[in-house]
PDB file of C-alpha atoms in Angstrom:
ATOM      1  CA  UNK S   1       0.000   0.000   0.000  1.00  0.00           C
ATOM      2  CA  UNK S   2       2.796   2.524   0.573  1.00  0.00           C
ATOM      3  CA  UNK S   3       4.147   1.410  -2.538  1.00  0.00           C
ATOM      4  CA  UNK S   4       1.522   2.238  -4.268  1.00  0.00           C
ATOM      5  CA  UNK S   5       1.719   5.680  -1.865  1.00  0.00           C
ATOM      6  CA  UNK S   6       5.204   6.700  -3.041  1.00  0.00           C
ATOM      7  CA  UNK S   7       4.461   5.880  -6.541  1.00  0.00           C
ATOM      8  CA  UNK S   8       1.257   8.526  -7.227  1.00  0.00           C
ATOM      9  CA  UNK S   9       3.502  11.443  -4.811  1.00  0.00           C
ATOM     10  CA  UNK S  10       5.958  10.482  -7.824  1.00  0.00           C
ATOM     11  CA  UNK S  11       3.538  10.736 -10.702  1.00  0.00           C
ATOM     12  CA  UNK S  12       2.103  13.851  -9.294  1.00  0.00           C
ATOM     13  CA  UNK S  13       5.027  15.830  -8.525  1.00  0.00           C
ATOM     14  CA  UNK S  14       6.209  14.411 -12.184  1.00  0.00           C
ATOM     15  CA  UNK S  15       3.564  15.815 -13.493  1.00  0.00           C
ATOM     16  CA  UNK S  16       3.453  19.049 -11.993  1.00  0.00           C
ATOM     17  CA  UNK S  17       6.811  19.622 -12.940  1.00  0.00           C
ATOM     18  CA  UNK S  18       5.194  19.471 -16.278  1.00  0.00           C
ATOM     19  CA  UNK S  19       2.869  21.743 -15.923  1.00  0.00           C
ATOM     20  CA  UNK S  20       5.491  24.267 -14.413  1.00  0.00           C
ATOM     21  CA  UNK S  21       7.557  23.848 -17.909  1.00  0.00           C
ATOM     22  CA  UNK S  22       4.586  24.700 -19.815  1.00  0.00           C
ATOM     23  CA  UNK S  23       2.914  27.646 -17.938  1.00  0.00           C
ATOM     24  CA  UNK S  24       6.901  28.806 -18.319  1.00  0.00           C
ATOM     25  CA  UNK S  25       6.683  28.312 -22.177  1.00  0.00           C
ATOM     26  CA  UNK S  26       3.665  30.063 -21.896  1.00  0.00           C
ATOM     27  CA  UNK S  27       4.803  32.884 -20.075  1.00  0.00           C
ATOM     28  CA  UNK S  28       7.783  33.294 -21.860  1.00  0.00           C
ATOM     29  CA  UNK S  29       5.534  33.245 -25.319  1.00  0.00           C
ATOM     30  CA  UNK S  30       3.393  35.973 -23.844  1.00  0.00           C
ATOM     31  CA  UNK S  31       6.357  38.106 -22.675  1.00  0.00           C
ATOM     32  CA  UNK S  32       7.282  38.221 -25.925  1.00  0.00           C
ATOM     33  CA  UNK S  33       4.204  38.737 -27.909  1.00  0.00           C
ATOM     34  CA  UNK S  34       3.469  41.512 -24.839  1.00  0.00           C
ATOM     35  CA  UNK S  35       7.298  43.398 -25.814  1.00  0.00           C
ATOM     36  CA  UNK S  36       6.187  43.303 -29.479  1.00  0.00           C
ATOM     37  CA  UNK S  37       2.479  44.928 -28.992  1.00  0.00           C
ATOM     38  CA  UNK S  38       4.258  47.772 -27.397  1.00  0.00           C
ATOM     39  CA  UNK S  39       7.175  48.154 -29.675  1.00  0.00           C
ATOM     40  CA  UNK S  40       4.487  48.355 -32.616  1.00  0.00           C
ATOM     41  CA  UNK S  41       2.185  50.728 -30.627  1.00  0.00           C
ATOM     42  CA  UNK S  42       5.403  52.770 -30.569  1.00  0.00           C
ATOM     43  CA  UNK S  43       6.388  52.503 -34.162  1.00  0.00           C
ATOM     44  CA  UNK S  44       2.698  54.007 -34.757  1.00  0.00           C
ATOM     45  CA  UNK S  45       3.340  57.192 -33.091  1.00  0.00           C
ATOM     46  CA  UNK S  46       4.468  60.363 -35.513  1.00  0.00           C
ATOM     47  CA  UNK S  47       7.978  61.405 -34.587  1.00  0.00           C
ATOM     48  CA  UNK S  48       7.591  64.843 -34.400  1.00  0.00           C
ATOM     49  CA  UNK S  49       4.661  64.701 -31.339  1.00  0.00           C
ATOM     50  CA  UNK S  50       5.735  66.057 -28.481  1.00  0.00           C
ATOM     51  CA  UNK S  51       4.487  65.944 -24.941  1.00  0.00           C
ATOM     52  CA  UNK S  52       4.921  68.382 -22.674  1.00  0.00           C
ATOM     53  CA  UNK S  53       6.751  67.200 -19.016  1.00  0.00           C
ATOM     54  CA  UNK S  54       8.583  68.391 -15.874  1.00  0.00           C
ATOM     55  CA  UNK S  55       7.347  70.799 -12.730  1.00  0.00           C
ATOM     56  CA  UNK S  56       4.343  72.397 -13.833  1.00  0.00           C
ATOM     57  CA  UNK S  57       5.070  74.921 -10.295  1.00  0.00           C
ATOM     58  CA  UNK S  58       5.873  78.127 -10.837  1.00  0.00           C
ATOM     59  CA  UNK S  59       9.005  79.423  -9.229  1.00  0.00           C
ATOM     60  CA  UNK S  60       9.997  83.015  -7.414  1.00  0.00           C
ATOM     61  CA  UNK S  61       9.959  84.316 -10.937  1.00  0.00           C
ATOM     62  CA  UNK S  62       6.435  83.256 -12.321  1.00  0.00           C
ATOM     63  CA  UNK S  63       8.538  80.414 -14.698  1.00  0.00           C
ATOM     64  CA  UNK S  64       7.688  76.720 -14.995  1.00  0.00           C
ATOM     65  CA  UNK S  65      10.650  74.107 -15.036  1.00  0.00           C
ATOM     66  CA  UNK S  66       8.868  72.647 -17.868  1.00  0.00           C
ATOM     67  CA  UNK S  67      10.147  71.272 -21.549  1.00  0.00           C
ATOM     68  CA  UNK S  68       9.291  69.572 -24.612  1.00  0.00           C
ATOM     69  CA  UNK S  69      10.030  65.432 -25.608  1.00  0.00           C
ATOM     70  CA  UNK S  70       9.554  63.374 -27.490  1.00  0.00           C
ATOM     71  CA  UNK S  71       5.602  61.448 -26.926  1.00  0.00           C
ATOM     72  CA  UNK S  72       6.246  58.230 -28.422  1.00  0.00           C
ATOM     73  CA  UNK S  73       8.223  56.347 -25.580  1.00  0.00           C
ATOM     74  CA  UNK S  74       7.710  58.946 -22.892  1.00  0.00           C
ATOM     75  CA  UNK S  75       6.535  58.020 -19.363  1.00  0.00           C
ATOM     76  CA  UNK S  76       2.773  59.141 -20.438  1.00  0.00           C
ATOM     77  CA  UNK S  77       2.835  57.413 -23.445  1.00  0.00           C
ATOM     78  CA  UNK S  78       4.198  53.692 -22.585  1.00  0.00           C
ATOM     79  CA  UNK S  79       1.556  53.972 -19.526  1.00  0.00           C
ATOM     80  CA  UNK S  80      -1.300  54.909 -21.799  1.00  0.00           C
ATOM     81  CA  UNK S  81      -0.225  51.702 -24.190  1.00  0.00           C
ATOM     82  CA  UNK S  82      -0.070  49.579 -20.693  1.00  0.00           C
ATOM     83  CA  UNK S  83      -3.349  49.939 -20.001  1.00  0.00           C
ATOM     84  CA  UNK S  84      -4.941  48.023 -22.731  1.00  0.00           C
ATOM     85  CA  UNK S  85      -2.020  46.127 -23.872  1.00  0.00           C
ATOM     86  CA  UNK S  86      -3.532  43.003 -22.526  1.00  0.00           C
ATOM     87  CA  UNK S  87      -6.408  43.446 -24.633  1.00  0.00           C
ATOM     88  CA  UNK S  88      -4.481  42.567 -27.552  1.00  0.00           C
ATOM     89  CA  UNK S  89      -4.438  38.805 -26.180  1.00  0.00           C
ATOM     90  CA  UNK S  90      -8.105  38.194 -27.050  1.00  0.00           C
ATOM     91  CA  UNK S  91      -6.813  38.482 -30.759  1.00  0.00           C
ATOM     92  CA  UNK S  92      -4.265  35.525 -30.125  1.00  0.00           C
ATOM     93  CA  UNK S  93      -3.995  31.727 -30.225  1.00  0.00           C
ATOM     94  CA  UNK S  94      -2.396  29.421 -28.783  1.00  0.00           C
ATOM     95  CA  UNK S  95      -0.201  27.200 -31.339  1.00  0.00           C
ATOM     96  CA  UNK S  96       3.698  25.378 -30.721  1.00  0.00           C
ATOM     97  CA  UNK S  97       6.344  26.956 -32.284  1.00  0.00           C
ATOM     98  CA  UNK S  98       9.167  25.506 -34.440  1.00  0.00           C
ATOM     99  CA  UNK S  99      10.999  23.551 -31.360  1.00  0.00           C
ATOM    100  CA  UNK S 100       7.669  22.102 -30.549  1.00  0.00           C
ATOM    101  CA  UNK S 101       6.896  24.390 -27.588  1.00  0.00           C
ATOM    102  CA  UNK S 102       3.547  25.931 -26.326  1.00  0.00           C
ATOM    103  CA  UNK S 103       3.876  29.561 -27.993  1.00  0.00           C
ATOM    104  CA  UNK S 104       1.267  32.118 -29.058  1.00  0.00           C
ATOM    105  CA  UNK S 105       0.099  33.703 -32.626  1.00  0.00           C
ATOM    106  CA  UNK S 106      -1.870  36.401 -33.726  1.00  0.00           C
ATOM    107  CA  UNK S 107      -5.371  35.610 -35.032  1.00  0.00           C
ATOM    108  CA  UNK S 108      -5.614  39.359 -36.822  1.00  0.00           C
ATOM    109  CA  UNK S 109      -3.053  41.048 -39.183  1.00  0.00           C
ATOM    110  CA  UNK S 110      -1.842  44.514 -38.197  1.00  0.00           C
ATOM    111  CA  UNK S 111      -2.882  45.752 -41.879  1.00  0.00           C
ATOM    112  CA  UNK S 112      -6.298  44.019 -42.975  1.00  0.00           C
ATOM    113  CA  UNK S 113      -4.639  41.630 -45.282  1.00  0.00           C
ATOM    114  CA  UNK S 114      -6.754  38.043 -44.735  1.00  0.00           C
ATOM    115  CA  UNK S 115      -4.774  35.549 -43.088  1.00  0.00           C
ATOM    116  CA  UNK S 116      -4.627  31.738 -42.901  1.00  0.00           C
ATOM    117  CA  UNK S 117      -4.194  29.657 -39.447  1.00  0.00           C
ATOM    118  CA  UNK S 118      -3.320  26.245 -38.834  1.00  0.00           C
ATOM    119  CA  UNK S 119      -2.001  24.249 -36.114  1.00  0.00           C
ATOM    120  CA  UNK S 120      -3.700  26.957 -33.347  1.00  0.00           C
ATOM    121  CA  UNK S 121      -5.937  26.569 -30.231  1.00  0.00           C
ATOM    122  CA  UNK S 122      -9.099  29.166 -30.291  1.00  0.00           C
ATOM    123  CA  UNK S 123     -11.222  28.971 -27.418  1.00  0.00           C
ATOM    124  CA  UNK S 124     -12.676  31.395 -24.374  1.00  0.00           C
ATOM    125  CA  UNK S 125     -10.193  29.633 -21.980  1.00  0.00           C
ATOM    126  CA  UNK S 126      -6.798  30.088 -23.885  1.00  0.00           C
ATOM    127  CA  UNK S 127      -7.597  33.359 -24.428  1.00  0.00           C
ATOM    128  CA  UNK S 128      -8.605  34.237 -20.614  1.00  0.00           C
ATOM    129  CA  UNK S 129      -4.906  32.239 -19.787  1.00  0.00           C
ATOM    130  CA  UNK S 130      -3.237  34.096 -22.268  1.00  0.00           C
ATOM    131  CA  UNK S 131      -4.719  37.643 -20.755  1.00  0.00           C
ATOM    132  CA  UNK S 132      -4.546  36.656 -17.302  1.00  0.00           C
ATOM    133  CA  UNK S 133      -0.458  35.796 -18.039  1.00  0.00           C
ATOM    134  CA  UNK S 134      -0.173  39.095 -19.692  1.00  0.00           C
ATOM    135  CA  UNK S 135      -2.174  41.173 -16.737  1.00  0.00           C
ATOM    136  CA  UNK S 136      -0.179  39.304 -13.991  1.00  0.00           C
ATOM    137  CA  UNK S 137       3.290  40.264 -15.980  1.00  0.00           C
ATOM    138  CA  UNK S 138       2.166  43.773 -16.145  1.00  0.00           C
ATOM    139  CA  UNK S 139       1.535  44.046 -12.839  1.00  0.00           C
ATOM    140  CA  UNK S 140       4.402  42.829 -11.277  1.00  0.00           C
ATOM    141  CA  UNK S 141       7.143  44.810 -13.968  1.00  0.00           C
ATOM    142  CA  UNK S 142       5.312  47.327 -15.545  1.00  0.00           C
ATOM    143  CA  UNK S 143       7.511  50.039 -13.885  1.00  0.00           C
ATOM    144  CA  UNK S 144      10.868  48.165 -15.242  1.00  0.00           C
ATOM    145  CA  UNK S 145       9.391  47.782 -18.545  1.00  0.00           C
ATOM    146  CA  UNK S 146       8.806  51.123 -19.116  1.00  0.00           C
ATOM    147  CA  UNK S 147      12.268  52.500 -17.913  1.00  0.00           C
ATOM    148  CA  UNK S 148      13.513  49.471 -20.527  1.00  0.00           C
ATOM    149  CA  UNK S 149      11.092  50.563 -23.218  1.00  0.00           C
ATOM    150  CA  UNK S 150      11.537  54.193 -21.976  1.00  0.00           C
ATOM    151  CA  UNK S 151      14.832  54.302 -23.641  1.00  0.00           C
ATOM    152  CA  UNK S 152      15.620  55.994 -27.144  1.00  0.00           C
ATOM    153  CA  UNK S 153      15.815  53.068 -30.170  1.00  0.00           C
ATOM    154  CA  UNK S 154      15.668  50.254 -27.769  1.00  0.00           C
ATOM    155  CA  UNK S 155      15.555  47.373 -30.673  1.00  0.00           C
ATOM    156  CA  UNK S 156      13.098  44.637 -30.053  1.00  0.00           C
ATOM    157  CA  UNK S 157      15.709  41.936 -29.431  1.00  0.00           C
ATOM    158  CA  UNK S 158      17.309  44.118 -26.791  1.00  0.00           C
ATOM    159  CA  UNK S 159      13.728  44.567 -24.780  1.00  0.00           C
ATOM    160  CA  UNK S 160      12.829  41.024 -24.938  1.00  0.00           C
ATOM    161  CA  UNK S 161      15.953  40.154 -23.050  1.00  0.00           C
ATOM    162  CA  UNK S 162      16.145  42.728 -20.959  1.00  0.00           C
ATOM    163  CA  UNK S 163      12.257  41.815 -19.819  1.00  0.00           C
ATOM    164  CA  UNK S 164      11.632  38.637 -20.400  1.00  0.00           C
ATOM    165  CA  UNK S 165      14.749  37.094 -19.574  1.00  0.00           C
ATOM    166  CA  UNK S 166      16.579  39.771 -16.919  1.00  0.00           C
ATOM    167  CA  UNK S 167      13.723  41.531 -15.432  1.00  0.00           C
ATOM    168  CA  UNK S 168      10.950  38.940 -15.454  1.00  0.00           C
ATOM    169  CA  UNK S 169      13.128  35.417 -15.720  1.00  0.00           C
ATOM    170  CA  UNK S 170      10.607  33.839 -17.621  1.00  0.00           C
ATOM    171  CA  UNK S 171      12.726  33.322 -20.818  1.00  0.00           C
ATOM    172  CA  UNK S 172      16.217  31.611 -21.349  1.00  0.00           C
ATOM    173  CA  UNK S 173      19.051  32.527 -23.538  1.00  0.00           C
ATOM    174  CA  UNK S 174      17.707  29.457 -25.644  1.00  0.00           C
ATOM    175  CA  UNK S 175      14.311  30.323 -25.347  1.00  0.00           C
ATOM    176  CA  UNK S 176      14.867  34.118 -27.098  1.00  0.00           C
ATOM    177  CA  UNK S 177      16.441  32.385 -29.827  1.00  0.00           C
ATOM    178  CA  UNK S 178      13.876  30.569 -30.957  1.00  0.00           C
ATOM    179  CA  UNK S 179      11.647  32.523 -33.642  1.00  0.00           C
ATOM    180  CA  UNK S 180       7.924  33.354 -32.730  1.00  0.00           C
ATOM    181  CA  UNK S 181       5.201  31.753 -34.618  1.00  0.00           C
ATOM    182  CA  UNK S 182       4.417  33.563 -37.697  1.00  0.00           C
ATOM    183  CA  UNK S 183       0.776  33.685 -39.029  1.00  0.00           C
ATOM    184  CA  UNK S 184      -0.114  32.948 -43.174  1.00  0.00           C
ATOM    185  CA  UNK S 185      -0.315  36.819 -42.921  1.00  0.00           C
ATOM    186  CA  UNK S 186       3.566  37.438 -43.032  1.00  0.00           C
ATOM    187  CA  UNK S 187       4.932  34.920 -45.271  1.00  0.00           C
ATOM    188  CA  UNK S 188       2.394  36.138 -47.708  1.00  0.00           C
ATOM    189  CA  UNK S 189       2.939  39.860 -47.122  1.00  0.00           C
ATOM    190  CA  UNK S 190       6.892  38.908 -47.554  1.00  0.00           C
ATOM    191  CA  UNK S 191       6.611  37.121 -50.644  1.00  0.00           C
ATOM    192  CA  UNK S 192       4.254  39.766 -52.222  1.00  0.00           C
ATOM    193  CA  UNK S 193       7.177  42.022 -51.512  1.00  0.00           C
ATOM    194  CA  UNK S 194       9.469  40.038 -52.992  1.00  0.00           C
ATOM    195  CA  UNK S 195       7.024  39.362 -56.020  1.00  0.00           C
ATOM    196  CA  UNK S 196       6.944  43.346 -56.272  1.00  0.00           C
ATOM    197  CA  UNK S 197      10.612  43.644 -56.249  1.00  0.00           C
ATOM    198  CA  UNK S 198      10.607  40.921 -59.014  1.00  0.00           C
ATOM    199  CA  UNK S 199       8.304  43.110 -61.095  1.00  0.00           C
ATOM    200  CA  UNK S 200      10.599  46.338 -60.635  1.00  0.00           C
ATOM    201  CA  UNK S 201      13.736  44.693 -61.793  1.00  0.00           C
ATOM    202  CA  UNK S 202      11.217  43.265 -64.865  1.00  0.00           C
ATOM    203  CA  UNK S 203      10.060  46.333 -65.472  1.00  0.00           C
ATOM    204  CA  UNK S 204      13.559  47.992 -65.167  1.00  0.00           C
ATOM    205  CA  UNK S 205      14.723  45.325 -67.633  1.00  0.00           C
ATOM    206  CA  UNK S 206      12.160  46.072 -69.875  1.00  0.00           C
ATOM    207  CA  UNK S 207      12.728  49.841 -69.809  1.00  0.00           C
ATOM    208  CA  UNK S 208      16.816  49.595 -70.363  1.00  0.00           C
ATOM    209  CA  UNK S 209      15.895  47.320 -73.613  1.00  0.00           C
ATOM    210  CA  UNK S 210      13.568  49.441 -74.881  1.00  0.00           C
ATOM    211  CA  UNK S 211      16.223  52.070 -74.417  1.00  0.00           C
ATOM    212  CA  UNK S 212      18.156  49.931 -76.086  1.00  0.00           C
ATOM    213  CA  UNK S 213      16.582  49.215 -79.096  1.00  0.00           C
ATOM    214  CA  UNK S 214      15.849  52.736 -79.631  1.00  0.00           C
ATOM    215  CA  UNK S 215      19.604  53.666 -79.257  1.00  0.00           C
ATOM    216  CA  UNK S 216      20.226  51.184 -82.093  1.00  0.00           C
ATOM    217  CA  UNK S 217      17.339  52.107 -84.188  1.00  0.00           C
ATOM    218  CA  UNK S 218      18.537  55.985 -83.842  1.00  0.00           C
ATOM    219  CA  UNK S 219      21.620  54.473 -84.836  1.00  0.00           C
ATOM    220  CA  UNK S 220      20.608  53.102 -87.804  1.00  0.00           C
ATOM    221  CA  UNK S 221      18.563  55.838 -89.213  1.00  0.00           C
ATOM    222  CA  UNK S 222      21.444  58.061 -88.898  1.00  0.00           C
ATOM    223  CA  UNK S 223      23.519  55.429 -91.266  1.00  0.00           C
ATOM    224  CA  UNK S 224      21.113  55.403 -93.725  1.00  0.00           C
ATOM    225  CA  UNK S 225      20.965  59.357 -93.872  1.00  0.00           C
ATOM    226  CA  UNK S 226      24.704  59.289 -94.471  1.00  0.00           C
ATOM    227  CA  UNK S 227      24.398  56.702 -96.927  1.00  0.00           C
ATOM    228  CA  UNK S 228      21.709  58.848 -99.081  1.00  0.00           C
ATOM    229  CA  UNK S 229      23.825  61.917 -98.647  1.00  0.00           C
ATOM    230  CA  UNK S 230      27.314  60.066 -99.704  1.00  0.00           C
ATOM    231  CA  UNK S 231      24.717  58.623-102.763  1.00  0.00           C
ATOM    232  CA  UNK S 232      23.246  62.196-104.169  1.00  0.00           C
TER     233      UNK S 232
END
């Protein structure tokens, strides 16, 4: 009987070590997908808006310490994305990515083009665990992300270690390298670019031959002119 005792402890604690590798995956995918929401609401802002910031008191003179930034990664700005960055989640899914691990995809392209899924988990409860991993992150670093975030040209590879695998610890070195999922939606925007810049260097082709042939038939107008001349 205590056999038998030892043996389920074993199975369960197996098991929830499991468990613990997969919420991890999860979290890790979320952190991710979480970094790249706000680097994109960022990359939507116009350059030159400014905000303005400092001591709105006035001093012994009548003057306000007060001066212009940059809006787009400003205190006001990262805090305003923060509070419905979550909300992006409930346009996710829940798929594995290329090493087999539980990762997350979008459902919805950034720029209306259709997409195509496959391989995905859509239902109310992925999408409440995806949110709920998101909220929880949020709360507990939302101050450190923004003072990572916060910081001029801070490239998307940069932020994703320094939150999700410094600040947060719920990414490895080896996790980061992995690639996210990718929906239908960019291979197909990525090949129509590359069909487009097929077309340009046809149509470039095409242009310099026409040139071309023009040059030669120039050319060969101006010989027979000569020729008539040399004749009369």
């Amino acid at each position: 009987m205590e056999v038998y005792y030892i043996v389920a402890v074993l199975i369960g604690f197996l098991l929830s070590l499991s468990e613990g590798k997969k919420d991890k995956e999860l979290q890790c995918a979320v952190c991710r997908a979480l970094v790249d929401e706000v680097n994109y609401g960022i990359s939507l802002v116009d350059p030159k808006k400014t905000v303005q910031v400092g001591s709105f008191r006035v001093d012994g003179k009548g003057d306000q310490n007060t001066y212009k930034k940059p809006y787009a990664r400003s205190e006001i700005h990262l805090t305003e994305l923060f509070e419905s960055i979550c909300e992006k989640f409930s346009q996710y899914a829940l798929t594995k990515n290329s090493k087999g691990g539980k990762s997350v995809v979008p459902t919805a392209s950034r720029d209306g083009q259709s997409i195509a899924l496959k391989d995905v988990t859509i239902s109310s409860d992925a999408t409440k665990q995806m949110k709920y991993t998101c909220e929880t992150l949020v709360e507990d670093y939302e101050d450190d992300m923004i003072k990572v975030l916060g910081k001029p040209k801070t490239s998307l590879e940069v932020a994703e270690k320094q939150i999700c695998e410094d600040i947060a610890e719920v990414c490895t070195e080896e996790d980061l390298q992995v690639p996210m999922p990718a929906n239908e939606a960019s291979a197909y925007i990525q090949d129509k670019d590359e069909d487009d810049d097929e077309d340009d260097n046809e149509d470039g082709n095409n242009r310099e031959n026409e040139g071309q042939k023009e040059d030669e038939d120039e050319i060969s107008n101006e010989t027979k002119d000569s020729n008539m001349k040399e004749e009369l």
